[in-house]
């Protein structure tokens, strides 16, 4: 049996995970959040007291890490690190930075590649990340590059943080986002970029429902659903 795949890449705050999750539910596909996997490695590095940017510190940790996923009935992807549910812990701000740093280490990317591809060999998937259309699943039936202007992405993230009770300044959120965008798109290995054949969807002027409609129409058209 061959499975179908939808790859969604783009910078943080473009709405990838919210939209991919909704799309997966609508189509009955498995949603795979690959950023959560890099975050789990970032968390492991922090916990072991290793600098997340240091390959000599991070790479020896990998073979001993047991990283697994499980899906809640509502489709939420839970991440486990050595058996501990770290789904919440990996969302901390310091872990976002650590994830971005470990993800620039080529050996980390190579190590996680097979794990990501296995999901797509065994399920219909919607996978989101930075290099899904370019490296992980270049043969995906539909590839989407989802983006929005940095100010719009920072506004959304700022609102989200305030709603969660985390007091932050908009300017700080924007700067953080620009730093992470820069790092993710200028690294030597698998930098963030629009894959060949990927459809560009810019959500700057679209709300969530409008963005969803754009994606579901693309999916139906490309996958013949
Ligand atoms: O999507 P996210 O913010 O949860 O991702 C966390 C970090 O992991 C992000 O800075 C870039 C990196 N990442 C990556 O390099 N490749 C992926 N496929 C997914 C995430």
PDB file of C-alpha atoms and ligand atoms in Angstrom:
ATOM      1  CA  UNK A   1       0.000   0.000   0.000  1.00  0.00           C
ATOM      2  CA  UNK A   2       1.302   3.421  -0.818  1.00  0.00           C
ATOM      3  CA  UNK A   3       0.540   6.288   1.440  1.00  0.00           C
ATOM      4  CA  UNK A   4      -0.049   9.929   0.614  1.00  0.00           C
ATOM      5  CA  UNK A   5       1.905  12.823   2.048  1.00  0.00           C
ATOM      6  CA  UNK A   6       1.430  16.543   2.370  1.00  0.00           C
ATOM      7  CA  UNK A   7       4.543  18.547   3.299  1.00  0.00           C
ATOM      8  CA  UNK A   8       4.212  21.972   4.899  1.00  0.00           C
ATOM      9  CA  UNK A   9       7.284  24.114   5.477  1.00  0.00           C
ATOM     10  CA  UNK A  10       7.724  27.699   6.520  1.00  0.00           C
ATOM     11  CA  UNK A  11       9.004  30.039   9.223  1.00  0.00           C
ATOM     12  CA  UNK A  12       7.662  29.963  12.760  1.00  0.00           C
ATOM     13  CA  UNK A  13       4.378  31.717  13.400  1.00  0.00           C
ATOM     14  CA  UNK A  14       2.996  31.242   9.881  1.00  0.00           C
ATOM     15  CA  UNK A  15       0.258  28.969  11.245  1.00  0.00           C
ATOM     16  CA  UNK A  16       1.773  25.657  10.116  1.00  0.00           C
ATOM     17  CA  UNK A  17       0.908  23.525  13.117  1.00  0.00           C
ATOM     18  CA  UNK A  18      -2.610  24.871  13.685  1.00  0.00           C
ATOM     19  CA  UNK A  19      -3.489  24.495  10.024  1.00  0.00           C
ATOM     20  CA  UNK A  20      -1.753  21.154   9.545  1.00  0.00           C
ATOM     21  CA  UNK A  21      -3.541  19.724  12.577  1.00  0.00           C
ATOM     22  CA  UNK A  22      -6.918  20.878  11.282  1.00  0.00           C
ATOM     23  CA  UNK A  23      -6.181  19.621   7.801  1.00  0.00           C
ATOM     24  CA  UNK A  24      -5.115  16.222   9.151  1.00  0.00           C
ATOM     25  CA  UNK A  25      -8.339  15.912  11.113  1.00  0.00           C
ATOM     26  CA  UNK A  26     -10.439  16.847   8.102  1.00  0.00           C
ATOM     27  CA  UNK A  27      -8.643  14.402   5.779  1.00  0.00           C
ATOM     28  CA  UNK A  28      -8.069  11.598   8.297  1.00  0.00           C
ATOM     29  CA  UNK A  29      -4.281  11.848   7.906  1.00  0.00           C
ATOM     30  CA  UNK A  30      -1.696  11.606  10.675  1.00  0.00           C
ATOM     31  CA  UNK A  31      -0.247  14.964  11.708  1.00  0.00           C
ATOM     32  CA  UNK A  32       3.504  14.873  12.294  1.00  0.00           C
ATOM     33  CA  UNK A  33       5.061  17.907  13.976  1.00  0.00           C
ATOM     34  CA  UNK A  34       8.776  17.520  13.222  1.00  0.00           C
ATOM     35  CA  UNK A  35       9.708  20.670  15.159  1.00  0.00           C
ATOM     36  CA  UNK A  36       8.605  18.803  18.302  1.00  0.00           C
ATOM     37  CA  UNK A  37      11.253  16.162  17.593  1.00  0.00           C
ATOM     38  CA  UNK A  38      14.032  18.783  17.325  1.00  0.00           C
ATOM     39  CA  UNK A  39      12.655  20.418  20.462  1.00  0.00           C
ATOM     40  CA  UNK A  40      12.939  17.120  22.324  1.00  0.00           C
ATOM     41  CA  UNK A  41      16.610  16.844  21.356  1.00  0.00           C
ATOM     42  CA  UNK A  42      17.108  20.489  22.414  1.00  0.00           C
ATOM     43  CA  UNK A  43      15.509  19.766  25.794  1.00  0.00           C
ATOM     44  CA  UNK A  44      17.721  16.715  26.266  1.00  0.00           C
ATOM     45  CA  UNK A  45      20.830  18.823  25.617  1.00  0.00           C
ATOM     46  CA  UNK A  46      19.748  21.472  28.133  1.00  0.00           C
ATOM     47  CA  UNK A  47      18.986  18.845  30.749  1.00  0.00           C
ATOM     48  CA  UNK A  48      22.380  17.223  30.302  1.00  0.00           C
ATOM     49  CA  UNK A  49      24.081  20.602  30.647  1.00  0.00           C
ATOM     50  CA  UNK A  50      25.404  20.502  27.099  1.00  0.00           C
ATOM     51  CA  UNK A  51      25.515  23.611  24.878  1.00  0.00           C
ATOM     52  CA  UNK A  52      22.845  22.963  22.174  1.00  0.00           C
ATOM     53  CA  UNK A  53      25.087  24.559  19.553  1.00  0.00           C
ATOM     54  CA  UNK A  54      28.047  22.278  20.283  1.00  0.00           C
ATOM     55  CA  UNK A  55      28.172  19.179  18.051  1.00  0.00           C
ATOM     56  CA  UNK A  56      30.849  17.593  20.241  1.00  0.00           C
ATOM     57  CA  UNK A  57      28.486  17.785  23.204  1.00  0.00           C
ATOM     58  CA  UNK A  58      25.181  16.984  21.465  1.00  0.00           C
ATOM     59  CA  UNK A  59      26.085  14.159  19.064  1.00  0.00           C
ATOM     60  CA  UNK A  60      27.308  11.684  21.725  1.00  0.00           C
ATOM     61  CA  UNK A  61      23.969  12.081  23.530  1.00  0.00           C
ATOM     62  CA  UNK A  62      21.872  10.894  20.584  1.00  0.00           C
ATOM     63  CA  UNK A  63      22.266   7.095  20.763  1.00  0.00           C
ATOM     64  CA  UNK A  64      21.109   7.052  24.383  1.00  0.00           C
ATOM     65  CA  UNK A  65      18.003   9.163  23.769  1.00  0.00           C
ATOM     66  CA  UNK A  66      14.748   7.273  23.445  1.00  0.00           C
ATOM     67  CA  UNK A  67      12.439   9.637  21.576  1.00  0.00           C
ATOM     68  CA  UNK A  68       8.932   8.378  20.932  1.00  0.00           C
ATOM     69  CA  UNK A  69       5.583   9.808  19.963  1.00  0.00           C
ATOM     70  CA  UNK A  70       2.051   8.828  20.806  1.00  0.00           C
ATOM     71  CA  UNK A  71      -1.205  10.288  19.626  1.00  0.00           C
ATOM     72  CA  UNK A  72      -4.052  11.344  21.913  1.00  0.00           C
ATOM     73  CA  UNK A  73      -7.596  10.578  20.690  1.00  0.00           C
ATOM     74  CA  UNK A  74      -7.935  14.213  19.568  1.00  0.00           C
ATOM     75  CA  UNK A  75      -4.870  13.805  17.346  1.00  0.00           C
ATOM     76  CA  UNK A  76      -2.494  15.731  19.630  1.00  0.00           C
ATOM     77  CA  UNK A  77       1.062  14.490  19.182  1.00  0.00           C
ATOM     78  CA  UNK A  78       2.667  13.729  22.531  1.00  0.00           C
ATOM     79  CA  UNK A  79       6.460  13.586  22.757  1.00  0.00           C
ATOM     80  CA  UNK A  80       8.295  11.281  25.132  1.00  0.00           C
ATOM     81  CA  UNK A  81      11.920  11.558  26.157  1.00  0.00           C
ATOM     82  CA  UNK A  82      13.178   8.355  27.773  1.00  0.00           C
ATOM     83  CA  UNK A  83       9.588   7.506  28.685  1.00  0.00           C
ATOM     84  CA  UNK A  84       8.723  10.902  30.203  1.00  0.00           C
ATOM     85  CA  UNK A  85       5.950  12.940  28.591  1.00  0.00           C
ATOM     86  CA  UNK A  86       7.684  16.203  27.623  1.00  0.00           C
ATOM     87  CA  UNK A  87       4.867  17.600  25.442  1.00  0.00           C
ATOM     88  CA  UNK A  88       4.557  20.701  27.651  1.00  0.00           C
ATOM     89  CA  UNK A  89       8.224  21.085  28.579  1.00  0.00           C
ATOM     90  CA  UNK A  90       9.356  21.389  24.953  1.00  0.00           C
ATOM     91  CA  UNK A  91       7.199  24.512  24.457  1.00  0.00           C
ATOM     92  CA  UNK A  92       9.279  26.598  26.868  1.00  0.00           C
ATOM     93  CA  UNK A  93      11.032  29.573  25.370  1.00  0.00           C
ATOM     94  CA  UNK A  94      14.551  28.351  26.182  1.00  0.00           C
ATOM     95  CA  UNK A  95      13.744  25.086  24.393  1.00  0.00           C
ATOM     96  CA  UNK A  96      12.733  26.958  21.198  1.00  0.00           C
ATOM     97  CA  UNK A  97      16.232  28.398  21.054  1.00  0.00           C
ATOM     98  CA  UNK A  98      17.887  25.099  21.906  1.00  0.00           C
ATOM     99  CA  UNK A  99      15.861  23.358  19.170  1.00  0.00           C
ATOM    100  CA  UNK A 100      16.929  25.903  16.597  1.00  0.00           C
ATOM    101  CA  UNK A 101      20.573  25.393  17.625  1.00  0.00           C
ATOM    102  CA  UNK A 102      20.620  21.581  17.646  1.00  0.00           C
ATOM    103  CA  UNK A 103      18.767  21.594  14.324  1.00  0.00           C
ATOM    104  CA  UNK A 104      21.735  23.329  12.686  1.00  0.00           C
ATOM    105  CA  UNK A 105      24.007  20.359  13.499  1.00  0.00           C
ATOM    106  CA  UNK A 106      24.185  18.097  10.415  1.00  0.00           C
ATOM    107  CA  UNK A 107      24.588  14.924  12.487  1.00  0.00           C
ATOM    108  CA  UNK A 108      21.397  15.682  14.397  1.00  0.00           C
ATOM    109  CA  UNK A 109      19.450  16.141  11.161  1.00  0.00           C
ATOM    110  CA  UNK A 110      20.822  12.917   9.699  1.00  0.00           C
ATOM    111  CA  UNK A 111      19.961  11.046  12.883  1.00  0.00           C
ATOM    112  CA  UNK A 112      16.337  12.207  12.852  1.00  0.00           C
ATOM    113  CA  UNK A 113      15.741  11.750   9.126  1.00  0.00           C
ATOM    114  CA  UNK A 114      14.843   8.065   9.197  1.00  0.00           C
ATOM    115  CA  UNK A 115      12.470   8.502  12.114  1.00  0.00           C
ATOM    116  CA  UNK A 116      10.558  11.142  10.168  1.00  0.00           C
ATOM    117  CA  UNK A 117      10.442   9.121   6.959  1.00  0.00           C
ATOM    118  CA  UNK A 118       9.120   6.090   8.805  1.00  0.00           C
ATOM    119  CA  UNK A 119       5.932   7.990   9.695  1.00  0.00           C
ATOM    120  CA  UNK A 120       5.297   8.584   6.002  1.00  0.00           C
ATOM    121  CA  UNK A 121       5.992   4.957   5.053  1.00  0.00           C
ATOM    122  CA  UNK A 122       3.377   3.727   7.497  1.00  0.00           C
ATOM    123  CA  UNK A 123       0.659   6.404   7.336  1.00  0.00           C
ATOM    124  CA  UNK A 124      -1.015   9.052   5.224  1.00  0.00           C
ATOM    125  CA  UNK A 125       0.713  12.087   6.714  1.00  0.00           C
ATOM    126  CA  UNK A 126       0.667  15.822   6.927  1.00  0.00           C
ATOM    127  CA  UNK A 127       4.121  16.703   8.103  1.00  0.00           C
ATOM    128  CA  UNK A 128       5.273  20.189   9.004  1.00  0.00           C
ATOM    129  CA  UNK A 129       8.739  21.587   9.573  1.00  0.00           C
ATOM    130  CA  UNK A 130      11.487  23.424   7.701  1.00  0.00           C
ATOM    131  CA  UNK A 131      12.852  20.835   5.254  1.00  0.00           C
ATOM    132  CA  UNK A 132       9.985  18.424   4.679  1.00  0.00           C
ATOM    133  CA  UNK A 133       9.460  19.308   1.012  1.00  0.00           C
ATOM    134  CA  UNK A 134      13.173  19.785   0.303  1.00  0.00           C
ATOM    135  CA  UNK A 135      14.769  16.850   2.173  1.00  0.00           C
ATOM    136  CA  UNK A 136      12.477  14.575   4.189  1.00  0.00           C
ATOM    137  CA  UNK A 137       9.650  13.958   1.703  1.00  0.00           C
ATOM    138  CA  UNK A 138      10.602  15.578  -1.615  1.00  0.00           C
ATOM    139  CA  UNK A 139       8.151  13.251  -3.390  1.00  0.00           C
ATOM    140  CA  UNK A 140       5.140  14.403  -1.343  1.00  0.00           C
ATOM    141  CA  UNK A 141       1.937  14.641  -3.366  1.00  0.00           C
ATOM    142  CA  UNK A 142       1.472  18.229  -2.213  1.00  0.00           C
ATOM    143  CA  UNK A 143       4.147  20.599  -0.944  1.00  0.00           C
ATOM    144  CA  UNK A 144       3.215  23.902   0.624  1.00  0.00           C
ATOM    145  CA  UNK A 145       5.436  26.784   1.663  1.00  0.00           C
ATOM    146  CA  UNK A 146       3.386  28.604   4.276  1.00  0.00           C
ATOM    147  CA  UNK A 147       4.567  32.040   5.241  1.00  0.00           C
ATOM    148  CA  UNK A 148       3.503  35.507   6.366  1.00  0.00           C
ATOM    149  CA  UNK A 149       5.287  38.804   6.930  1.00  0.00           C
ATOM    150  CA  UNK A 150       7.378  38.753  10.137  1.00  0.00           C
ATOM    151  CA  UNK A 151       5.276  41.494  11.763  1.00  0.00           C
ATOM    152  CA  UNK A 152       2.096  39.483  11.242  1.00  0.00           C
ATOM    153  CA  UNK A 153       3.703  36.322  12.613  1.00  0.00           C
ATOM    154  CA  UNK A 154       5.086  38.160  15.643  1.00  0.00           C
ATOM    155  CA  UNK A 155       1.683  39.756  16.323  1.00  0.00           C
ATOM    156  CA  UNK A 156       0.018  36.342  16.354  1.00  0.00           C
ATOM    157  CA  UNK A 157       2.682  34.792  18.589  1.00  0.00           C
ATOM    158  CA  UNK A 158       2.555  37.769  20.972  1.00  0.00           C
ATOM    159  CA  UNK A 159      -1.227  37.437  21.298  1.00  0.00           C
ATOM    160  CA  UNK A 160      -0.875  33.698  21.929  1.00  0.00           C
ATOM    161  CA  UNK A 161       1.684  34.285  24.695  1.00  0.00           C
ATOM    162  CA  UNK A 162      -0.465  36.938  26.391  1.00  0.00           C
ATOM    163  CA  UNK A 163      -3.455  34.594  26.272  1.00  0.00           C
ATOM    164  CA  UNK A 164      -1.326  31.978  28.003  1.00  0.00           C
ATOM    165  CA  UNK A 165      -0.519  34.524  30.720  1.00  0.00           C
ATOM    166  CA  UNK A 166       3.080  35.078  29.612  1.00  0.00           C
ATOM    167  CA  UNK A 167       3.866  38.786  29.747  1.00  0.00           C
ATOM    168  CA  UNK A 168       6.161  39.750  26.881  1.00  0.00           C
ATOM    169  CA  UNK A 169       6.785  42.765  24.695  1.00  0.00           C
ATOM    170  CA  UNK A 170       5.809  42.616  21.029  1.00  0.00           C
ATOM    171  CA  UNK A 171       9.226  43.996  20.037  1.00  0.00           C
ATOM    172  CA  UNK A 172      11.011  41.173  21.868  1.00  0.00           C
ATOM    173  CA  UNK A 173       8.815  38.551  20.181  1.00  0.00           C
ATOM    174  CA  UNK A 174       9.502  40.073  16.772  1.00  0.00           C
ATOM    175  CA  UNK A 175      13.260  40.185  17.372  1.00  0.00           C
ATOM    176  CA  UNK A 176      13.246  36.602  18.575  1.00  0.00           C
ATOM    177  CA  UNK A 177      11.374  35.511  15.486  1.00  0.00           C
ATOM    178  CA  UNK A 178      13.750  37.357  13.155  1.00  0.00           C
ATOM    179  CA  UNK A 179      16.752  35.741  14.891  1.00  0.00           C
ATOM    180  CA  UNK A 180      15.264  32.263  14.600  1.00  0.00           C
ATOM    181  CA  UNK A 181      14.223  32.853  10.950  1.00  0.00           C
ATOM    182  CA  UNK A 182      17.740  33.944  10.163  1.00  0.00           C
ATOM    183  CA  UNK A 183      19.336  30.938  11.845  1.00  0.00           C
ATOM    184  CA  UNK A 184      16.881  28.451  10.280  1.00  0.00           C
ATOM    185  CA  UNK A 185      17.323  29.821   6.772  1.00  0.00           C
ATOM    186  CA  UNK A 186      21.085  30.449   6.799  1.00  0.00           C
ATOM    187  CA  UNK A 187      22.379  27.193   8.216  1.00  0.00           C
ATOM    188  CA  UNK A 188      24.548  25.055   5.976  1.00  0.00           C
ATOM    189  CA  UNK A 189      22.402  21.942   6.086  1.00  0.00           C
ATOM    190  CA  UNK A 190      18.749  21.793   4.976  1.00  0.00           C
ATOM    191  CA  UNK A 191      18.093  25.528   5.360  1.00  0.00           C
ATOM    192  CA  UNK A 192      14.512  26.728   5.318  1.00  0.00           C
ATOM    193  CA  UNK A 193      13.504  27.498   1.748  1.00  0.00           C
ATOM    194  CA  UNK A 194      10.615  26.926  -0.616  1.00  0.00           C
ATOM    195  CA  UNK A 195      10.936  23.440  -2.140  1.00  0.00           C
ATOM    196  CA  UNK A 196      10.816  22.912  -5.853  1.00  0.00           C
ATOM    197  CA  UNK A 197       7.194  22.441  -6.847  1.00  0.00           C
ATOM    198  CA  UNK A 198       5.906  23.813  -3.531  1.00  0.00           C
ATOM    199  CA  UNK A 199       2.882  26.088  -3.596  1.00  0.00           C
ATOM    200  CA  UNK A 200       3.460  29.402  -1.819  1.00  0.00           C
ATOM    201  CA  UNK A 201       0.666  30.357   0.569  1.00  0.00           C
ATOM    202  CA  UNK A 202       1.066  33.748   2.258  1.00  0.00           C
ATOM    203  CA  UNK A 203      -1.281  34.122   5.246  1.00  0.00           C
ATOM    204  CA  UNK A 204      -0.425  37.754   6.099  1.00  0.00           C
ATOM    205  CA  UNK A 205      -3.833  38.974   4.985  1.00  0.00           C
ATOM    206  CA  UNK A 206      -5.754  35.765   5.730  1.00  0.00           C
ATOM    207  CA  UNK A 207      -7.414  34.701   8.964  1.00  0.00           C
ATOM    208  CA  UNK A 208      -7.319  31.090  10.111  1.00  0.00           C
ATOM    209  CA  UNK A 209     -10.495  30.016   8.306  1.00  0.00           C
ATOM    210  CA  UNK A 210      -9.401  31.634   5.054  1.00  0.00           C
ATOM    211  CA  UNK A 211      -5.981  30.001   5.308  1.00  0.00           C
ATOM    212  CA  UNK A 212      -7.569  26.632   6.011  1.00  0.00           C
ATOM    213  CA  UNK A 213      -9.841  26.982   2.990  1.00  0.00           C
ATOM    214  CA  UNK A 214      -6.844  27.729   0.766  1.00  0.00           C
ATOM    215  CA  UNK A 215      -5.060  24.604   2.011  1.00  0.00           C
ATOM    216  CA  UNK A 216      -7.996  22.221   1.898  1.00  0.00           C
ATOM    217  CA  UNK A 217      -8.780  23.292  -1.664  1.00  0.00           C
ATOM    218  CA  UNK A 218      -5.182  22.644  -2.673  1.00  0.00           C
ATOM    219  CA  UNK A 219      -5.232  19.237  -0.976  1.00  0.00           C
ATOM    220  CA  UNK A 220      -8.467  18.198  -2.667  1.00  0.00           C
ATOM    221  CA  UNK A 221      -7.242  19.328  -6.046  1.00  0.00           C
ATOM    222  CA  UNK A 222      -3.781  17.720  -5.816  1.00  0.00           C
ATOM    223  CA  UNK A 223      -4.717  14.510  -4.074  1.00  0.00           C
ATOM    224  CA  UNK A 224      -7.981  14.021  -5.942  1.00  0.00           C
ATOM    225  CA  UNK A 225      -9.975  13.874  -2.698  1.00  0.00           C
TER     226      UNK A 225
HETATM  227  O1  LIG B   1       8.469  24.358  14.278  1.00  0.00           O
HETATM  228  P1  LIG B   1       9.177  24.613  15.620  1.00  0.00           P
HETATM  229  O2  LIG B   1       9.280  26.062  15.980  1.00  0.00           O
HETATM  230  O3  LIG B   1       8.586  23.793  16.714  1.00  0.00           O
HETATM  231  O4  LIG B   1      10.677  24.083  15.383  1.00  0.00           O
HETATM  232  C1  LIG B   1      11.670  24.211  16.358  1.00  0.00           C
HETATM  233  C2  LIG B   1      13.027  24.388  15.687  1.00  0.00           C
HETATM  234  O5  LIG B   1      13.400  23.178  15.024  1.00  0.00           O
HETATM  235  C3  LIG B   1      13.088  25.498  14.638  1.00  0.00           C
HETATM  236  O6  LIG B   1      13.873  26.565  15.077  1.00  0.00           O
HETATM  237  C4  LIG B   1      13.724  24.877  13.431  1.00  0.00           C
HETATM  238  C5  LIG B   1      13.934  23.442  13.747  1.00  0.00           C
HETATM  239  N1  LIG B   1      13.314  22.543  12.761  1.00  0.00           N
HETATM  240  C6  LIG B   1      14.080  22.140  11.712  1.00  0.00           C
HETATM  241  O7  LIG B   1      15.220  22.569  11.582  1.00  0.00           O
HETATM  242  N2  LIG B   1      13.574  21.250  10.809  1.00  0.00           N
HETATM  243  C7  LIG B   1      12.330  20.789  10.921  1.00  0.00           C
HETATM  244  N3  LIG B   1      11.858  19.920  10.019  1.00  0.00           N
HETATM  245  C8  LIG B   1      11.506  21.230  11.982  1.00  0.00           C
HETATM  246  C9  LIG B   1      12.031  22.121  12.899  1.00  0.00           C
END
